[in-house]
CSV table of C-alpha atoms in Angstrom, one decimal:
chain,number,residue,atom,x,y,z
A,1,UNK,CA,-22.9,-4.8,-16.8
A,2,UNK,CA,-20.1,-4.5,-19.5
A,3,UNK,CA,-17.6,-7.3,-20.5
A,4,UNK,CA,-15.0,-6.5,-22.5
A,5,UNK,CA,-11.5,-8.5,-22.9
A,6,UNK,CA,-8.2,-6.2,-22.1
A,7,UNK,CA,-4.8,-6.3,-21.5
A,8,UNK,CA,-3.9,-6.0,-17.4
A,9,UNK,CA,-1.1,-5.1,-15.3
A,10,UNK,CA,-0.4,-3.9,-11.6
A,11,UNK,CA,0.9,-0.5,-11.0
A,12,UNK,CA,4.6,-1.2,-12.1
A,13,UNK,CA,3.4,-2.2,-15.3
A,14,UNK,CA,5.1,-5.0,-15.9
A,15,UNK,CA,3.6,-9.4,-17.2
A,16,UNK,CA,0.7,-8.4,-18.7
A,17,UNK,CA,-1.9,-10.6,-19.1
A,18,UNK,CA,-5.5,-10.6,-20.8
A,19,UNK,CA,-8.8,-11.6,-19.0
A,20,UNK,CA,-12.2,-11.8,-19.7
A,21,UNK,CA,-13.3,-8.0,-17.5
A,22,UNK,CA,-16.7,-7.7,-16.1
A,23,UNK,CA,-17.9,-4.6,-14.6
A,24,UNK,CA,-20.9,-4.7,-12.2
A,25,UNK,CA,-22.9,-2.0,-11.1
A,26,UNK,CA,-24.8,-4.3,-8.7
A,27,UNK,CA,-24.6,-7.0,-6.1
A,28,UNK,CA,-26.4,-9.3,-8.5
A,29,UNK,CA,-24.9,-8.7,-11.6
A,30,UNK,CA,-21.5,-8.9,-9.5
A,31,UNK,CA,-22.9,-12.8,-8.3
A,32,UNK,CA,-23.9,-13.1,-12.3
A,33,UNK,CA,-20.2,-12.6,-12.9
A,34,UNK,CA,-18.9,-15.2,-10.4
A,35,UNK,CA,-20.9,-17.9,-11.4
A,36,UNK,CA,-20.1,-17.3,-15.3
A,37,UNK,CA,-16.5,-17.6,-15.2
A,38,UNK,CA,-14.5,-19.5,-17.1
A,39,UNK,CA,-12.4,-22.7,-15.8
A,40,UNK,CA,-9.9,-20.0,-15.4
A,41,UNK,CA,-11.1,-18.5,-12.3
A,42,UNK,CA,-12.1,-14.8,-11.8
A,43,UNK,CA,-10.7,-12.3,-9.1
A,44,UNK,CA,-11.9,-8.7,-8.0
A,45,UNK,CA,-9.9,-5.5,-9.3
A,46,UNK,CA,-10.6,-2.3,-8.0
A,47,UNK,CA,-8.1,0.8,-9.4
A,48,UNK,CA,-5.4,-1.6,-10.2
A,49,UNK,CA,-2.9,0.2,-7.7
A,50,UNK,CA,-1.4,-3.5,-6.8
A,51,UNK,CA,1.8,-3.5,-8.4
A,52,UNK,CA,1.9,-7.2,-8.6
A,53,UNK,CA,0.2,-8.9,-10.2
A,54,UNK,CA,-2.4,-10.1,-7.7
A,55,UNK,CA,-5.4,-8.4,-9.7
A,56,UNK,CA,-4.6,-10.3,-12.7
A,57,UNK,CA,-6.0,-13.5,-14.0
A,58,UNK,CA,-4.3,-15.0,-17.3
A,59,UNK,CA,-7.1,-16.4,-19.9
A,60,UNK,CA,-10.0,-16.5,-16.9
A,61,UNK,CA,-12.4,-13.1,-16.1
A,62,UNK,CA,-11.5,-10.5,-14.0
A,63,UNK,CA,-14.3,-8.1,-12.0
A,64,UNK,CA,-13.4,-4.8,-12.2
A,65,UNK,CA,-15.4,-3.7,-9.1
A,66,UNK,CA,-14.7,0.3,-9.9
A,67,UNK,CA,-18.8,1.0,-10.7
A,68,UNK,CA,-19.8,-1.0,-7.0
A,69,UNK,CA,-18.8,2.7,-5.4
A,70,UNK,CA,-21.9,3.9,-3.5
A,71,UNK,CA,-21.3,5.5,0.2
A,72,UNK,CA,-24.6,3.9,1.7
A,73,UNK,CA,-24.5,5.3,4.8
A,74,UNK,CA,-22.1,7.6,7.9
A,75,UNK,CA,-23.3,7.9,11.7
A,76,UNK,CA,-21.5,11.7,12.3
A,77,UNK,CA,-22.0,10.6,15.6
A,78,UNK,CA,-20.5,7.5,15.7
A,79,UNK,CA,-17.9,7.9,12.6
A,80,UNK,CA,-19.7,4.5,11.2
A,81,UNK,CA,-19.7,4.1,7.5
A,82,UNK,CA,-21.3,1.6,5.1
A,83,UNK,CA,-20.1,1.8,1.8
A,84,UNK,CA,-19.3,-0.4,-1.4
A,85,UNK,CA,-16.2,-2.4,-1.8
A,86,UNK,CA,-15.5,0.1,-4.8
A,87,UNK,CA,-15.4,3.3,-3.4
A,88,UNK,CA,-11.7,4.9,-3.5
A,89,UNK,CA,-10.5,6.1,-0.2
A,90,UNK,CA,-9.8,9.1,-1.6
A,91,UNK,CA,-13.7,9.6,-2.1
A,92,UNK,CA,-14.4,8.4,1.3
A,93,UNK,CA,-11.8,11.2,2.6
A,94,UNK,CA,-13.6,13.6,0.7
A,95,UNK,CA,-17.1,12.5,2.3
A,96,UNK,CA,-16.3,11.9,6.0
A,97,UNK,CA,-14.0,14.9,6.4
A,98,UNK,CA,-16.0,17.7,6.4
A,99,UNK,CA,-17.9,15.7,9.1
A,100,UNK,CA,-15.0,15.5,11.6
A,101,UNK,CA,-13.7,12.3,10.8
A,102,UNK,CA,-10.9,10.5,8.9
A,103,UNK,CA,-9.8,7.1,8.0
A,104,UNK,CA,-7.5,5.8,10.4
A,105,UNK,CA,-5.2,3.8,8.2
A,106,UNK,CA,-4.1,5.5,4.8
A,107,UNK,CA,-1.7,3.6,2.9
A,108,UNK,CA,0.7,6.0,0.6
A,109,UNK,CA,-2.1,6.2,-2.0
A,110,UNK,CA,-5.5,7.1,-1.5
A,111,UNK,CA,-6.5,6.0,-4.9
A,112,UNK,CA,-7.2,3.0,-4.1
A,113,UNK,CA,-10.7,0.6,-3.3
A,114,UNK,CA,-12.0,0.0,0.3
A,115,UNK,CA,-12.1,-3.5,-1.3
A,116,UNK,CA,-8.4,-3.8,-2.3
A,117,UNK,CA,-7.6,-2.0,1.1
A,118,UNK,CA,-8.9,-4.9,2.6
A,119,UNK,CA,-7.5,-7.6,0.7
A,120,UNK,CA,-3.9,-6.5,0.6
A,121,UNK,CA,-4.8,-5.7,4.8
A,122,UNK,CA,-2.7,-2.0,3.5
A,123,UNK,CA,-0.4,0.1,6.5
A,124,UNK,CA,0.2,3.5,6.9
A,125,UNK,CA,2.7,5.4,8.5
A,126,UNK,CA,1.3,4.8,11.9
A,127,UNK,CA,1.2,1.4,12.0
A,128,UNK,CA,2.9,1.1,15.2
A,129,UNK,CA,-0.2,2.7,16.6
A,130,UNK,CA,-3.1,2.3,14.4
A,131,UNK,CA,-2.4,-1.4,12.6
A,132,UNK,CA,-3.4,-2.1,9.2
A,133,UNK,CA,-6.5,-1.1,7.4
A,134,UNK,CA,-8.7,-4.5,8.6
A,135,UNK,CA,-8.8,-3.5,12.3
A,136,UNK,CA,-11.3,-1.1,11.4
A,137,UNK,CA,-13.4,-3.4,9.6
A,138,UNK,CA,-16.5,-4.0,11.6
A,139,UNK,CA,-18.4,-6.4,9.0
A,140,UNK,CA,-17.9,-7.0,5.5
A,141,UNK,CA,-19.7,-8.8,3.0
A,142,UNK,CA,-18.4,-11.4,0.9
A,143,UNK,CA,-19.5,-13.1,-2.5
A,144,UNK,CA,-18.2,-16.7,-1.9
A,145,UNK,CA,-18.1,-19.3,-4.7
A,146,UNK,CA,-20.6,-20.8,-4.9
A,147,UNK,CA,-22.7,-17.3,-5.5
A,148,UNK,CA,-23.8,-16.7,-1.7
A,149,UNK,CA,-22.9,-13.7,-0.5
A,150,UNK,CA,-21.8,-13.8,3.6
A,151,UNK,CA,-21.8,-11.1,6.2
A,152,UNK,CA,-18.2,-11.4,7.7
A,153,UNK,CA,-17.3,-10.8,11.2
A,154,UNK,CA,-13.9,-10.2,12.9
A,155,UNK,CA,-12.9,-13.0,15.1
A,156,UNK,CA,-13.8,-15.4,12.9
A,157,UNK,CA,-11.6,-17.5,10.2
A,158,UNK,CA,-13.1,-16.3,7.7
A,159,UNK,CA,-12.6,-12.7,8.5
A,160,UNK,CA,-9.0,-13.4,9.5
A,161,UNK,CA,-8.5,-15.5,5.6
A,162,UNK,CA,-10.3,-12.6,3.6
A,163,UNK,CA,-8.3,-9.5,5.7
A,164,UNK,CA,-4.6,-9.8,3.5
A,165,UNK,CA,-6.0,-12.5,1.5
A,166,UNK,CA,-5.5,-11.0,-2.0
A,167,UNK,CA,-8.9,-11.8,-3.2
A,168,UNK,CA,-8.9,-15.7,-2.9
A,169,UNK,CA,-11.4,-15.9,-0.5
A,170,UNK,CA,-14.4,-14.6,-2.6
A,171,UNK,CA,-15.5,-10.7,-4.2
A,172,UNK,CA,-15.5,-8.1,-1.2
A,173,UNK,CA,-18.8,-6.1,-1.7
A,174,UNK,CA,-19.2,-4.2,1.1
A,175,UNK,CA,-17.9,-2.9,4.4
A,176,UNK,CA,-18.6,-1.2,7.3
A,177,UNK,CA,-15.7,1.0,8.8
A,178,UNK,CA,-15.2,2.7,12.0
A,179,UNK,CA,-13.5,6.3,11.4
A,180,UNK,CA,-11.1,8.1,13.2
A,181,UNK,CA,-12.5,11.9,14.6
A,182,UNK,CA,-10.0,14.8,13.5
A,183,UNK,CA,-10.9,18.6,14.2
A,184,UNK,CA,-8.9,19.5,11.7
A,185,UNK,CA,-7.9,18.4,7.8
A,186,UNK,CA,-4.2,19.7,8.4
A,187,UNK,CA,-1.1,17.6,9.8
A,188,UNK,CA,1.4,19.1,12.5
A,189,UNK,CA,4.6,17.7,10.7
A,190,UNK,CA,8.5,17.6,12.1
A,191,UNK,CA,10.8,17.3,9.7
A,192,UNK,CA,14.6,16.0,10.4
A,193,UNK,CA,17.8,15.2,8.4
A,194,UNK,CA,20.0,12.4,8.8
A,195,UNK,CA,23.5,11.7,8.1
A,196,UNK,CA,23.2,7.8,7.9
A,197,UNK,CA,20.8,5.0,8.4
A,198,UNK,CA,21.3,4.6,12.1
A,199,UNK,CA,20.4,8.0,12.6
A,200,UNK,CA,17.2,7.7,10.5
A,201,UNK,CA,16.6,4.4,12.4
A,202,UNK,CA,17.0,5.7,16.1
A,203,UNK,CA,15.4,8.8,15.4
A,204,UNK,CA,12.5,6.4,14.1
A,205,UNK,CA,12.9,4.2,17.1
A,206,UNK,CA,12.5,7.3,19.6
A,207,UNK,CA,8.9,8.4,17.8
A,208,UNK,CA,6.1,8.6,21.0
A,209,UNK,CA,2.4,8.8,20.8
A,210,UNK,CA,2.3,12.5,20.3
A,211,UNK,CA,3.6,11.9,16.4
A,212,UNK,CA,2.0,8.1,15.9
A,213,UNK,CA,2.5,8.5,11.8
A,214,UNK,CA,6.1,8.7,10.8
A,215,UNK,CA,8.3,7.7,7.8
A,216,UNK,CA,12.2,8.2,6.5
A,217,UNK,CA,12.6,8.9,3.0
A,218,UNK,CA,15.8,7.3,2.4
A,219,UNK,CA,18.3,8.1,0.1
A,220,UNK,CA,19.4,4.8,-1.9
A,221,UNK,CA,21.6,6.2,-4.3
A,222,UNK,CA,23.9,8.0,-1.5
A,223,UNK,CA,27.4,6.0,-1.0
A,224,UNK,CA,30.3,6.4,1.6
A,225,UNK,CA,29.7,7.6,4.8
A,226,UNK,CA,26.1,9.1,3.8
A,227,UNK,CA,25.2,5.6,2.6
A,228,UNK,CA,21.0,5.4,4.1
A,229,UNK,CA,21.0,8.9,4.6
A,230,UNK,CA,17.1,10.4,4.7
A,231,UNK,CA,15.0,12.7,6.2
A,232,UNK,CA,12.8,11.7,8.6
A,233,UNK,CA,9.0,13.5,9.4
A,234,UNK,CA,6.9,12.3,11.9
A,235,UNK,CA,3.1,13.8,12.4
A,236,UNK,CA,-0.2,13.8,13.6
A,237,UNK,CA,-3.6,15.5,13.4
A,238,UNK,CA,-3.6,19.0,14.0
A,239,UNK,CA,-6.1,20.8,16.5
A,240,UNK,CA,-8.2,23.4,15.7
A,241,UNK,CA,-5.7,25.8,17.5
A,242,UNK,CA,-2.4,25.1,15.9
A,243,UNK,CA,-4.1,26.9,12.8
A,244,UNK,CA,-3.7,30.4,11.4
A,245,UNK,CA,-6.8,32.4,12.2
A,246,UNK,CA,-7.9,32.3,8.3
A,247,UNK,CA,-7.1,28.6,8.1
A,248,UNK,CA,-9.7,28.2,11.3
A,249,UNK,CA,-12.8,29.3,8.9
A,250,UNK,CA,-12.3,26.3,7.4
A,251,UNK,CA,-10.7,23.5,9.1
A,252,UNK,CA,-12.0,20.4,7.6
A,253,UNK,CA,-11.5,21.7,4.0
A,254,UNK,CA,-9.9,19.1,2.1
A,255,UNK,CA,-6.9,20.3,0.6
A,256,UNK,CA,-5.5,18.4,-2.3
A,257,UNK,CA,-3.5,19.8,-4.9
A,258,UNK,CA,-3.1,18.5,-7.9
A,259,UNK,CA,-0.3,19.3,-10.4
A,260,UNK,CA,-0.5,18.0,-14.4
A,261,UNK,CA,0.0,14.2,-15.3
A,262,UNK,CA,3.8,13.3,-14.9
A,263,UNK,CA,3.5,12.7,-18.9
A,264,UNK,CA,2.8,16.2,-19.3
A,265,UNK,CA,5.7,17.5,-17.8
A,266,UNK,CA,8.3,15.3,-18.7
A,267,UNK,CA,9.3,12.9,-21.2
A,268,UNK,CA,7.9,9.4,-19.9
A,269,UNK,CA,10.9,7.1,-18.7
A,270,UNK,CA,13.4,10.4,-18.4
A,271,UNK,CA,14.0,9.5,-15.3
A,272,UNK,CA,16.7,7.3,-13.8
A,273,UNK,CA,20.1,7.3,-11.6
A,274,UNK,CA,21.6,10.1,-12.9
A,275,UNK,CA,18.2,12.2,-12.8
A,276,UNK,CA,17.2,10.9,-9.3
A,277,UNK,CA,20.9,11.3,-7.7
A,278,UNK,CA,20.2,14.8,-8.4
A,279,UNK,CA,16.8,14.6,-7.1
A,280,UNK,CA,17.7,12.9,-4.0
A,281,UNK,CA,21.0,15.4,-3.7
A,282,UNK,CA,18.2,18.5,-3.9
A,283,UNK,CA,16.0,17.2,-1.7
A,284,UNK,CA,18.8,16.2,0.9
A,285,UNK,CA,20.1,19.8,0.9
A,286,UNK,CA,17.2,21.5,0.3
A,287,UNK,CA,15.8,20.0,3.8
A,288,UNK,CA,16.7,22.2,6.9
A,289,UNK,CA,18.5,20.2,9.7
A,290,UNK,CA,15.5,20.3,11.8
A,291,UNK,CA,11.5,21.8,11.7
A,292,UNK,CA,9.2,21.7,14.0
A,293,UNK,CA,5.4,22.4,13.7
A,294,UNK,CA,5.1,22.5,10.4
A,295,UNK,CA,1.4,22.8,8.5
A,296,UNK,CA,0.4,20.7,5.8
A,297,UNK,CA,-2.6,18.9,4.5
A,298,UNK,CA,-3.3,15.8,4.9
A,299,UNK,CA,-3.0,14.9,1.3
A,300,UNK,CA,0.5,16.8,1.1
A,301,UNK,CA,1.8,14.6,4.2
A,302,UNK,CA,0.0,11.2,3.8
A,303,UNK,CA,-0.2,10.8,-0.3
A,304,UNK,CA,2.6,13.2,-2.3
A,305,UNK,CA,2.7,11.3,-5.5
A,306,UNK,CA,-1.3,11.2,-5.7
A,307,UNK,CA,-1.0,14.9,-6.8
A,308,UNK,CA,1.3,14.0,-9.9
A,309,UNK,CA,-1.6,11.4,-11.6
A,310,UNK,CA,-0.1,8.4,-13.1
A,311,UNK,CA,3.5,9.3,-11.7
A,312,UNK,CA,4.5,5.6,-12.8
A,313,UNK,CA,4.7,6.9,-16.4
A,314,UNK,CA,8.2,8.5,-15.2
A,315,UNK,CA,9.5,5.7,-14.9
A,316,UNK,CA,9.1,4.3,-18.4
A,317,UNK,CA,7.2,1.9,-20.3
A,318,UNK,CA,9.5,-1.3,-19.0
A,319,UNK,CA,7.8,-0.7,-16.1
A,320,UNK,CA,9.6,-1.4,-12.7
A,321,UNK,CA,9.3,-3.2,-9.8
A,322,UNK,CA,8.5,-2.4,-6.0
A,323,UNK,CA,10.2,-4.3,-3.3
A,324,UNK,CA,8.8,-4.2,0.2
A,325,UNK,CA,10.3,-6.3,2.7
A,326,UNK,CA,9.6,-6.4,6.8
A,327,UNK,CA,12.2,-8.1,9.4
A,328,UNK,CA,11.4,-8.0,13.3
A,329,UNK,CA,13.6,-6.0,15.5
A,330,UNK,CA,16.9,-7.5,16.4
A,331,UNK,CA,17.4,-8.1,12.9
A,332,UNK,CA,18.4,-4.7,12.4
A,333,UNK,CA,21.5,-5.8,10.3
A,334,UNK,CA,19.4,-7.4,7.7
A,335,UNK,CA,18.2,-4.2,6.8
A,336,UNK,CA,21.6,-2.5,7.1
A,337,UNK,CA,23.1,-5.5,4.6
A,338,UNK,CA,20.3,-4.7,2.2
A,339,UNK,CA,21.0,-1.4,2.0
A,340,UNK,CA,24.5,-1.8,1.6
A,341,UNK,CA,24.3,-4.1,-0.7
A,342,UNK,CA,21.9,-2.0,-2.8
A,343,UNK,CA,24.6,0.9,-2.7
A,344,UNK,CA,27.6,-1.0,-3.4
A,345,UNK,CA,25.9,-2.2,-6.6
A,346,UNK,CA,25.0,1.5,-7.6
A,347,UNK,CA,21.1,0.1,-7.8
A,348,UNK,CA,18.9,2.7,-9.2
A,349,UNK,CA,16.7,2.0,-6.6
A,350,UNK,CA,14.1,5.1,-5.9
A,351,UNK,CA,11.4,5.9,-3.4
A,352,UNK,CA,13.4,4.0,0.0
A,353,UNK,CA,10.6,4.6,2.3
A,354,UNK,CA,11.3,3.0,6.2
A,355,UNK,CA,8.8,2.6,8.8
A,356,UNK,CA,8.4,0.9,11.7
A,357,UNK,CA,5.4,-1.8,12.6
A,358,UNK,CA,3.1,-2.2,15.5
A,359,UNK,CA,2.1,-5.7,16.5
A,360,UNK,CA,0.3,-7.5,13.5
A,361,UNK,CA,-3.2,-8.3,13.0
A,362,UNK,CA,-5.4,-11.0,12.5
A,363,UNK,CA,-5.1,-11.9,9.1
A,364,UNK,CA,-3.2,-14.7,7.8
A,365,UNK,CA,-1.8,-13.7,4.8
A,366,UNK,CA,-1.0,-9.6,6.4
A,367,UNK,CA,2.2,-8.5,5.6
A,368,UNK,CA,2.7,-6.4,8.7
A,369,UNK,CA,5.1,-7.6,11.9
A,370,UNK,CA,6.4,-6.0,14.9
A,371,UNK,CA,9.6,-4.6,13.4
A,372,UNK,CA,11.0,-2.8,10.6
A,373,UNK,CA,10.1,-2.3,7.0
A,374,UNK,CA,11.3,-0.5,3.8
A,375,UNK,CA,10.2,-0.3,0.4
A,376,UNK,CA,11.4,1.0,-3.1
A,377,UNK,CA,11.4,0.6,-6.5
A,378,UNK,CA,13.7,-0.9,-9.3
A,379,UNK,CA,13.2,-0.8,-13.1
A,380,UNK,CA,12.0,-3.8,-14.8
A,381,UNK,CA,14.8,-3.6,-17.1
A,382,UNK,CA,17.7,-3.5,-14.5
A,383,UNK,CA,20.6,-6.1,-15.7
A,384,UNK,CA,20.6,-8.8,-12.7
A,385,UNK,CA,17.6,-8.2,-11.6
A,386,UNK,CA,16.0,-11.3,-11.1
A,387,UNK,CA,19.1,-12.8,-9.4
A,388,UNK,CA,19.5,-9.8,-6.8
A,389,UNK,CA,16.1,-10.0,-5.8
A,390,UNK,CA,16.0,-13.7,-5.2
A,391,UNK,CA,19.6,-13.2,-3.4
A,392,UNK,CA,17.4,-10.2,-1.2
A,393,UNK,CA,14.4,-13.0,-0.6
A,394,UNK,CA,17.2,-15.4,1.0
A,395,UNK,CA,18.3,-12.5,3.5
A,396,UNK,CA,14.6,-11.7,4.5
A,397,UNK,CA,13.6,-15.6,5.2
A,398,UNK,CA,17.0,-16.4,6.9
A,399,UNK,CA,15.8,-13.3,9.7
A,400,UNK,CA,12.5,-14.8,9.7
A,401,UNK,CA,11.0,-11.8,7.2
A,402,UNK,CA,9.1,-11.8,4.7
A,403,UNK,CA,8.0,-9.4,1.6
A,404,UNK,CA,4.7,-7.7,0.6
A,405,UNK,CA,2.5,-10.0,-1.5
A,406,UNK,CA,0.5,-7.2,-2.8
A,407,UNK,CA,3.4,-5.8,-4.5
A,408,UNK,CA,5.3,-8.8,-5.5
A,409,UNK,CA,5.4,-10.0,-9.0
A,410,UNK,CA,8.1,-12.6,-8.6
A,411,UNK,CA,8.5,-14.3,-5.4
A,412,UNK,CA,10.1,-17.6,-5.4
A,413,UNK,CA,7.0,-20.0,-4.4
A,414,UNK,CA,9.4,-22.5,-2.2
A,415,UNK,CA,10.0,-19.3,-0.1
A,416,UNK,CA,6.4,-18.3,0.4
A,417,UNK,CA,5.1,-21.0,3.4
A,418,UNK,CA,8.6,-19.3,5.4
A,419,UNK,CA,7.7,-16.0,5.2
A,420,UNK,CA,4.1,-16.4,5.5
A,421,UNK,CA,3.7,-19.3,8.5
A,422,UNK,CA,0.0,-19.5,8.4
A,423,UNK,CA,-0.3,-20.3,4.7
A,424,UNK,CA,-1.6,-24.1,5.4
A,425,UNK,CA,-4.6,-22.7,7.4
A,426,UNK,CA,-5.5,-20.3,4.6
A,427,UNK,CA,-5.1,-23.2,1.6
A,428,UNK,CA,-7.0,-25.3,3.6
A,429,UNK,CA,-9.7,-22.8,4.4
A,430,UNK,CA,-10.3,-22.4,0.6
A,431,UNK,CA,-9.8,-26.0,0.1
A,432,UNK,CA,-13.3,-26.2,2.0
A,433,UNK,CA,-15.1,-22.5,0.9
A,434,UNK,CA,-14.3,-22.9,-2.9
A,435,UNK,CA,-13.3,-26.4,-3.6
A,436,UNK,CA,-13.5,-25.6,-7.0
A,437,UNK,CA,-10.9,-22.8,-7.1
A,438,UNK,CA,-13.0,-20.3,-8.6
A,439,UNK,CA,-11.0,-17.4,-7.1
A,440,UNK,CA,-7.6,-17.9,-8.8
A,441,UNK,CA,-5.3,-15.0,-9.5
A,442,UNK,CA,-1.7,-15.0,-11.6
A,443,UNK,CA,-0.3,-14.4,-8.4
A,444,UNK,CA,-2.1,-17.0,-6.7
A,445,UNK,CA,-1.2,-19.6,-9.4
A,446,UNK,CA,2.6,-18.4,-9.4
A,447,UNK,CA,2.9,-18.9,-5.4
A,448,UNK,CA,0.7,-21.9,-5.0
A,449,UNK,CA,-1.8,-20.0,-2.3
C-alpha cells in the first residue's frame, strides 16, 4: 500500500486541502488504513470527480480507493455484477457491454467509482424512470469503524444511511449491481430547439416512456425574450433494427471517441462570457428546429465532456463552482426566478443542464425529489459570488428544495437539516456505528453531518 501526503480538491478545483493518502490494493490493507488514521478522521476517494469537497479531509488520511478496481464476477444471464468499489463506470461499460447489458443509471461522467456512485446516490437523465444509481444496488460491503467489514442490504438503515451518504458511514468495498439488457451500444436521440424556458420545460414535462433519458441544455447567458432558451434531446436504447446494415456487425461495440486534453487545444482558463455567448450562440443556431431518430453512441449522448479529458482545465486555474439545485413541481417559478435572476446579472454561468426527477429513493441524504432540477457552473473568482449563492440557497429552502451535497463546497450549515429533513436519523445512526467519528470529511465538518 502507498501513503503519500498531497494536496486535494474536488473537480472544480477549488479549498484545497492536504491529507495523509493511502492507497490500498486489498480489503485488508484498506481495514489497515482505517484503523491507522489520525484523530483527523479518514474518508474514501475514488477519481476525485466530486466537485465539493466531500472527498477531502483537512490534516486527517484520505483512502484513495482507485487500485480496489477488480470486476469479480457478471452472470450474462442474469446481468449480475460483483465488482470493487474502485472500478470506474466507464470500465464496467466497457466490460458488460459487449455482453448485452448496460448500467442503468449513468450520471454525466462515466469516470467516476462504483463507490463514489453510491455515496453521492448519482442520477442520470432518466431519473424519472430509472432513479438514482443505489436502486440497483443489490448488496454492498462496508468497512465500518471499528475495522469490521458488513454485507449491506437494501431495506435496511444502514443501506438507506450509506446510499447518498458521502462516505460517513464507513469505506464502500464492494457491490453487487443489477444491469440493464440493451441490444445495442447506440442511442435513438430527438433533438429540439426552444425559444424560452417554458418551452424547454413543457416539452420536458411531455417526455413518455418511449424516450425515459432526457435533458435541456440551457442557454444562461441568453437575455430578453430568449432568456432559458435550450435545446432539448430526449433518448433511449436503440434496437438492433434502427441500425445501418454495417453498424448491425457490430452492435455492442463501444464507441467512445476521444479528442486531445482541453489543455492541448486551448489556452487553460480562455474561456468565459464572451467565449461561451458565442459558444452558446453556435450551438443555438447550429441546432435544427427539430430531429428525429438520430444515431449516436452512448458515450456521445450520455457523457460529451468525457471525450475532452480534464475539460475543467478550460475553465482556469481559480477553479469554479457547480451549483445543482432540485425544487418539486408546483414550484416552477423558483426555477424561473433563478434563472432570471442569473441573466439579469449577466452571470457567466455555463453548462445549465435541466431534468426532471422521478420519485426519490431510499437514502437519506439522496439529493433526488419528484420535481425539477438544474445545474451549472460559475467561476470561483466571480465578484459576489458568495452572496448570490447564499441569496440562491434562501430561494431553494423557502420552496422546500434543496442543493446537491456532492457538489457543494459552501452550503450554509443552518440551511442543511431544511433541505435535507432526514438528517437527525443519519447523525444519529453514526452517533451509534462510529462513535468515534472516524469517518469525517471537510464537508462533513463544514455542514455539521
Amino acid at each position: 500500500m502507498s501513503v503519500d501526503t498531497v494536496s486535494l480538491t474536488g473537480w472544480g478545483r477549488t479549498a484545497p486541502t492536504t491529507a495523509v493518502r493511502f492507497r490500498p490494493r486489498t480489503y485488508e490493507e484498506a481495514v489497515v488504513a482505517v484503523r491507522g488514521r489520525g484523530p483527523r478522521g479518514v474518508v474514501a476517494r475514488g477519481l476525485g470527480r466530486a466537485h465539493g469537497d466531500a472527498a477531502q479531509n483537512a490534516g486527517g488520511s484520505v483512502v484513495d480507493m482507485t487500485a480496489l478496481d477488480r470486476i469479480r464476477s457478471v452472470d450474462p444471464a442474469t446481468g449480475a455484477v460483483v465488482c470493487d468499489a474502485g472500478v470506474s463506470l466507464h470500465r464496467l461499460i466497457e466490460t458488460v457491454l459487449p455482453l448485452g447489458w448496460f448500467l442503468p443509471v449513468t450520471p454525466a461522467t462515466r469516470r467516476i467509482t462504483v463507490g463514489g456512485a453510491i455515496g453521492s446516490d448519482v442520477h442520470g437523465r432518466n431519473h424519472r424512470t430509472a432513479g438514482s444509481f443505489s436502486r440497483h444496488v443489490r448488496a454492498l460491503e462496508l468497512l465500518t469503524a471499528d475495522g469490521d467489514v458488513r454485507t449491506v442490504l437494501p431495506g435496511t438503515d444502514l443501506f438507506d444511511a450509506t446510499a447518498g451518504g458521502l462516505g460517513l458511514t464507513g469505506v464502500i468495498l464492494s457491490a453487487t449491481l443489477a444491469l440493464r439488457p440493451v441490444s445495442t451500444s447506440l442511442m435513438t436521440v430527438d433533438t429540439v430547439r426552444t425559444a424560452d424556458l417554458d418551452e424547454a420545460m413543457a416539452r420536458l414535462a411531455t417526455s413518455g416512456d418511449a424516450a425515459p433519458y432526457a435533458t435541456a441544455r440551457i442557454d444562461l447567458l441568453a437575455r430578453g425574450r430568449a432568456t432559458g432558451r435550450a435545446v432539448v434531446t430526449r433518448g433511449e436504447h436503440a434496437p438492433l433494427d434502427a441500425l445501418p446494415a454495417r453498424a448491425r456487425r457490430t452492435p455492442l461495440d463501444l464507441r467512445t471517441g476521444r479528442r486531445p486534453a482541453a489543455h492541448a487545444l486551448i489556452p487553460e482558463g480562455l474561456f468565459g462570457r464572451t467565449a461561451d455567448t458565442l459558444l452558446n450562440e453556435l450551438r443555438h443556431r447550429g441546432t435544427l428546429p427539430s430531429r428525429t431518430g438520430e444515431l449516436r453512441s452512448v458515450s456521445a449522448f450520455l457523457h460529451p465532456l468525457d471525450a475532452v479529458p480534464d475539460w475543467r482545465r478550460v475553465r482556469g486555474t481559480g477553479g469554479f463552482v457547480q451549483y445543482q439545485f432540485a425544487v418539486g413541481y408546483g414550484h416552477e417559478e423558483t426555477l424561473h426566478r433563478i434563472v432570471r435572476r442569473l441573466v439579469l446579472r449577466r452571470c457567466p454561468a455555463f453548462h445549465g443542464m435541466l431534468e426532471r426527477f422521478g420519485d426519490g429513493g431510499p437514502g437519506w441524504l439522496s439529493f433526488p425529489a419528484p420535481g425539477w432540477t438544474l445545474s451549472f457552473g460559475l467561476p470561483a473568482a466571480m465578484p459576489g459570488l458568495a452572496r448570490l449563492l447564499d441569496d440562491l440557497d434562501d430561494e431553494v429552502a423557502a420552496a422546500g428544495g434543496r442543493v446537491f451535497l456532492a457538489k457543494d463546497a459552501r452550503l450554509r450549515p443552518e440551511l442543511t437539516e431544511a433541505m435535507y429533513p432526514r438528517l437527525p436519523e443519519f447523525r444519529a445512526l453514526r452517533r451509534e456505528l462510529d462513535p468515534s467519528g472516524a469517518f469525517t470529511s471537510d464537508l462533513s465538518r463544514r455542514l455539521a453531518l
